[in-house]
Amino acid sequence: MTRPRKQSAVPGALGDLLSGLAAPGREAIVEGAVVLRGFALPEADRLAAAVAVVAVAAPFRRMVTPGGYAMSVAMTNCGEAGWVTDRRGYRYQATDPETGRPWPALPEAFRRLAAAAAATAGFAGFVPDACLVNRYAPGAKLSLHQDRNERDYAQPIVSVSLGLPATFLFGGERRSDRPRRIRLEHGDVVVWGGPARMAFHGVEAPVEGEHPLTGSFRINLTFRKAL
Ligand code: SIN
Ligand code: FE2
C-alpha cells in the first residue's frame, strides 16, 4: 500500500502545520483528518439538485443491517459501486438491489468537488467511484463505525455535509477511543485518510430544523474509491 503524498512542500508535521496555517477554514482533527469549512458552499445548489435527480432513479431507502435492524438514516448511491447492507452483510455492488438497475452515474460536479477537497487535504489524484448519499431526518443517527468495505485503504474518504447541521463524532482506531465532537454545517467537507483512514466515526441525530436547500433533512455525500 502506498501512503498518499502530502501536498505541502515541507514534509511531516511541520508541513501539515504550514499548510494548515496557509489555508483559512481548514481545521485539523488529527493527523490525516481535516475539516474544510464551507468548501462545498459554491457548489451546494448544484449538489443538492443532483441529489434530487439521483433520488428519482434510485430512491432513498432504509437498509437493513446484517443483524436485522432497519437503519435510521435513509440512503441511496451513485457511481459505479454503491454501498449496501442487508441480512447477507455490508458490501459494494454495481446495481441497486431495489430496482436491479445500475446506480445512477456519479455527476461530474460530484467528482470534481471530491477530487478538489481531497487534494486540498493533501490527497492528490483521488478519483472516487462510489458516492453514498445519506439522508438524516431529526432522530436519524449513525453509530460509530469504520469504513472498511473498500479495497484500498490508501484511498481517503471525502464527506460533504449539506442542509441541517449535525454533530460528527471522530474517534481513533479502537471503538473504545473517545471520539471528538465536531459540529458540521452546510457546505463543510471532512477528509480523512493516511494514518486516520481507519478511525471510528459516526453522526449524532440532527435536531429539528428547516434548511432552504434540504428542507427538514441533513444530506451527506460520502465519496470513496471502493473498487
Ligand atoms: C458515513 O460515515 O458514512 C457518513 C458520515 C456523515 O454522514 O457525515
Ligand atoms: Fe462512514
Coordinates of C-alpha atoms and ligand atoms in Angstrom, one line a residue:
M1 CA 0.0 0.0 0.0
T2 CA 1.4 3.4 -0.9
R3 CA 1.0 6.2 1.6
P4 CA -0.8 9.2 0.0
R5 CA 1.5 12.1 -0.7
K6 CA 1.0 15.3 1.2
Q7 CA 0.9 18.4 -1.0
S8 CA 2.9 20.6 1.3
A9 CA 6.5 21.4 0.2
V10 CA 7.6 20.7 3.7
P11 CA 7.3 17.0 4.7
G12 CA 5.9 15.7 8.0
A13 CA 4.2 17.5 10.9
L14 CA 5.8 20.9 10.1
G15 CA 4.4 20.7 6.6
D16 CA 1.0 19.9 7.9
L17 CA 1.1 22.8 10.2
L18 CA 2.3 25.2 7.5
S19 CA -0.3 24.1 5.0
G20 CA -2.9 24.4 7.8
L21 CA -1.8 28.0 8.5
A22 CA -1.9 28.8 4.8
A23 CA -5.5 27.8 4.4
P24 CA -8.2 29.6 6.2
G25 CA -11.2 27.4 7.0
R26 CA -9.0 24.4 7.4
E27 CA -9.2 22.6 10.8
A28 CA -7.1 19.6 11.5
I29 CA -8.9 16.9 13.5
V30 CA -5.9 14.5 13.9
E31 CA -3.1 13.7 11.5
G32 CA -4.7 12.7 8.2
A33 CA -8.1 14.1 9.0
V34 CA -9.3 17.7 8.3
V35 CA -12.5 19.7 8.2
L36 CA -12.6 22.1 5.2
R37 CA -15.1 24.7 6.4
G38 CA -17.5 25.8 3.7
F39 CA -15.5 24.1 1.0
A40 CA -18.7 22.9 -0.8
L41 CA -20.7 26.1 -0.5
P42 CA -20.0 27.4 -4.0
E43 CA -21.4 24.1 -5.4
A44 CA -24.1 23.5 -2.8
D45 CA -27.1 24.3 -5.1
R46 CA -25.7 22.1 -7.9
L47 CA -25.0 19.3 -5.5
A48 CA -28.5 19.4 -3.9
A49 CA -30.1 19.4 -7.4
A50 CA -28.0 16.5 -8.4
V51 CA -29.1 14.6 -5.3
A52 CA -32.7 15.1 -6.2
V53 CA -32.1 13.7 -9.7
V54 CA -30.2 10.7 -8.3
A55 CA -33.1 10.0 -5.8
V56 CA -35.6 9.8 -8.7
A57 CA -33.7 6.9 -10.3
A58 CA -32.6 5.3 -7.0
P59 CA -34.9 6.3 -4.2
F60 CA -33.8 6.8 -0.6
R61 CA -34.5 3.7 1.4
R62 CA -33.7 2.5 4.9
M63 CA -31.5 -0.5 4.5
V64 CA -31.4 -3.4 6.9
T65 CA -28.2 -4.3 8.9
P66 CA -26.9 -7.9 8.9
G67 CA -28.4 -8.1 12.5
G68 CA -31.9 -7.3 11.0
Y69 CA -32.4 -3.7 12.1
A70 CA -33.6 -1.0 9.7
M71 CA -31.1 1.8 9.7
S72 CA -32.5 5.2 10.8
V73 CA -30.6 7.0 8.1
A74 CA -32.1 6.7 4.6
M75 CA -29.6 6.0 1.9
T76 CA -29.0 5.8 -1.8
N77 CA -26.0 5.8 -4.1
C78 CA -24.5 7.0 -7.3
G79 CA -21.3 5.9 -9.1
E80 CA -20.0 2.6 -10.4
A81 CA -20.4 1.0 -7.0
G82 CA -23.0 1.5 -4.3
W83 CA -22.7 0.6 -0.6
V84 CA -25.4 -1.6 0.5
T85 CA -26.3 -3.6 3.6
D86 CA -28.8 -6.5 4.1
R87 CA -29.1 -9.7 6.0
R88 CA -26.1 -11.0 4.0
G89 CA -23.8 -8.3 5.1
Y90 CA -22.2 -5.0 4.1
R91 CA -20.7 -4.6 0.6
Y92 CA -20.4 -2.6 -2.6
Q93 CA -22.4 -3.6 -5.6
A94 CA -22.9 -2.2 -9.1
T95 CA -26.7 -2.5 -9.1
D96 CA -29.4 -1.1 -6.9
P97 CA -31.0 -4.1 -5.1
E98 CA -34.3 -2.2 -5.2
T99 CA -34.5 -1.8 -8.9
G100 CA -31.9 -4.2 -10.3
R101 CA -30.5 -1.4 -12.4
P102 CA -27.0 0.1 -12.2
W103 CA -26.7 3.0 -9.8
P104 CA -27.1 6.5 -11.4
A105 CA -23.7 7.8 -12.7
L106 CA -21.6 10.0 -10.5
P107 CA -22.4 13.5 -11.5
E108 CA -19.4 15.4 -12.9
A109 CA -19.9 18.1 -10.2
F110 CA -19.6 15.5 -7.5
R111 CA -16.4 14.0 -9.0
R112 CA -14.8 17.4 -9.3
L113 CA -15.6 18.6 -5.8
A114 CA -14.5 15.3 -4.2
A115 CA -11.1 15.5 -6.0
A116 CA -10.6 19.1 -5.2
A117 CA -11.4 18.6 -1.5
A118 CA -9.1 15.5 -1.3
A119 CA -6.3 17.5 -3.0
T120 CA -6.7 20.4 -0.6
A121 CA -6.4 17.9 2.3
G122 CA -3.2 16.5 0.9
F123 CA -4.5 13.5 -1.1
A124 CA -3.8 14.4 -4.7
G125 CA -5.2 12.2 -7.5
F126 CA -8.4 11.0 -5.7
V127 CA -10.8 9.5 -8.3
P128 CA -14.0 8.3 -6.5
D129 CA -16.1 5.6 -8.0
A130 CA -18.7 5.5 -5.2
C131 CA -20.9 8.1 -3.6
L132 CA -23.1 7.1 -0.7
V133 CA -25.9 9.6 -0.1
N134 CA -27.1 9.7 3.4
R135 CA -30.3 11.5 4.4
Y136 CA -30.8 12.3 8.1
A137 CA -34.2 13.3 9.5
P138 CA -34.2 14.5 13.1
G139 CA -33.7 11.4 15.2
A140 CA -31.6 9.6 12.5
K141 CA -28.1 8.8 13.5
L142 CA -25.1 6.7 12.5
S143 CA -23.3 4.8 15.3
L144 CA -19.6 4.6 15.5
H145 CA -18.1 2.5 12.7
Q146 CA -15.1 2.2 10.4
D147 CA -15.3 2.4 6.6
R148 CA -13.8 -0.9 5.7
N149 CA -15.6 -2.3 2.7
E150 CA -13.3 -0.5 0.3
R151 CA -10.5 -2.3 -1.4
D152 CA -7.6 0.1 -1.0
Y153 CA -7.2 1.8 2.4
A154 CA -4.6 4.1 0.9
Q155 CA -7.5 6.0 -0.6
P156 CA -9.1 8.7 1.5
I157 CA -12.7 9.3 2.4
V158 CA -14.4 12.6 1.4
S159 CA -17.6 13.6 3.3
V160 CA -19.7 16.6 2.2
S161 CA -22.4 18.0 4.5
L162 CA -25.5 19.7 3.2
G163 CA -28.5 21.2 4.9
L164 CA -29.2 20.9 8.6
P165 CA -26.2 20.9 10.9
A166 CA -25.2 17.8 12.9
T167 CA -22.5 16.6 15.3
F168 CA -19.8 14.4 13.7
L169 CA -18.0 12.0 16.0
F170 CA -14.4 11.3 15.2
G171 CA -12.6 8.7 17.3
G172 CA -9.5 6.6 16.9
E173 CA -8.8 3.1 15.6
R174 CA -10.5 1.4 18.5
R175 CA -14.2 1.7 19.1
S176 CA -13.5 2.5 22.7
D177 CA -11.4 5.6 21.8
R178 CA -13.3 8.6 23.0
P179 CA -14.4 10.5 19.9
R180 CA -14.0 14.2 19.3
R181 CA -17.3 16.1 18.6
I182 CA -17.3 18.3 15.6
R183 CA -20.3 20.4 14.5
L184 CA -20.7 20.2 10.8
E185 CA -22.6 22.9 8.9
H186 CA -24.0 23.2 5.4
G187 CA -21.1 23.1 3.0
D188 CA -18.4 21.7 5.3
V189 CA -16.3 18.9 3.9
V190 CA -14.4 16.4 6.1
V191 CA -11.5 14.4 4.5
W192 CA -9.7 11.6 6.3
G193 CA -7.1 9.2 5.1
G194 CA -3.5 8.0 5.7
P195 CA -3.0 7.5 9.4
A196 CA -6.6 8.4 10.1
R197 CA -8.2 6.2 7.4
M198 CA -9.5 3.6 9.9
A199 CA -10.7 6.0 12.5
F200 CA -14.1 5.1 14.0
H201 CA -16.6 7.8 13.2
G202 CA -20.4 8.5 13.5
V203 CA -23.1 11.1 13.4
E204 CA -25.4 12.3 16.1
A205 CA -29.0 12.9 15.1
P206 CA -29.6 16.4 13.8
V207 CA -32.2 18.4 15.8
E208 CA -35.3 19.6 14.1
G209 CA -35.0 22.5 11.7
E210 CA -35.6 23.8 8.2
H211 CA -32.9 24.5 5.6
P212 CA -33.7 26.4 2.4
L213 CA -31.9 23.8 0.3
T214 CA -32.7 20.5 2.0
G215 CA -35.8 21.2 4.0
S216 CA -36.0 19.1 7.2
F217 CA -33.0 17.0 6.4
R218 CA -29.3 16.8 6.6
I219 CA -27.8 15.3 3.5
N220 CA -24.3 13.8 3.5
L221 CA -22.3 12.7 0.4
T222 CA -19.5 10.2 1.2
F223 CA -17.1 9.7 -1.7
R224 CA -14.9 6.7 -1.8
K225 CA -12.7 4.7 -4.2
A226 CA -14.4 1.4 -3.4
L227 CA -13.2 -0.9 -6.2
Ligands
SIN1 C1 -20.6 8.0 6.9 O1 -19.8 7.8 7.8 O2 -20.9 7.2 6.0 C2 -21.4 9.3 6.9 C3 -20.8 10.4 7.6 C4 -21.7 11.6 7.7 O3 -22.9 11.5 7.4 O4 -21.2 12.7 8.0
FE2_2 FE -18.5 6.1 7.5

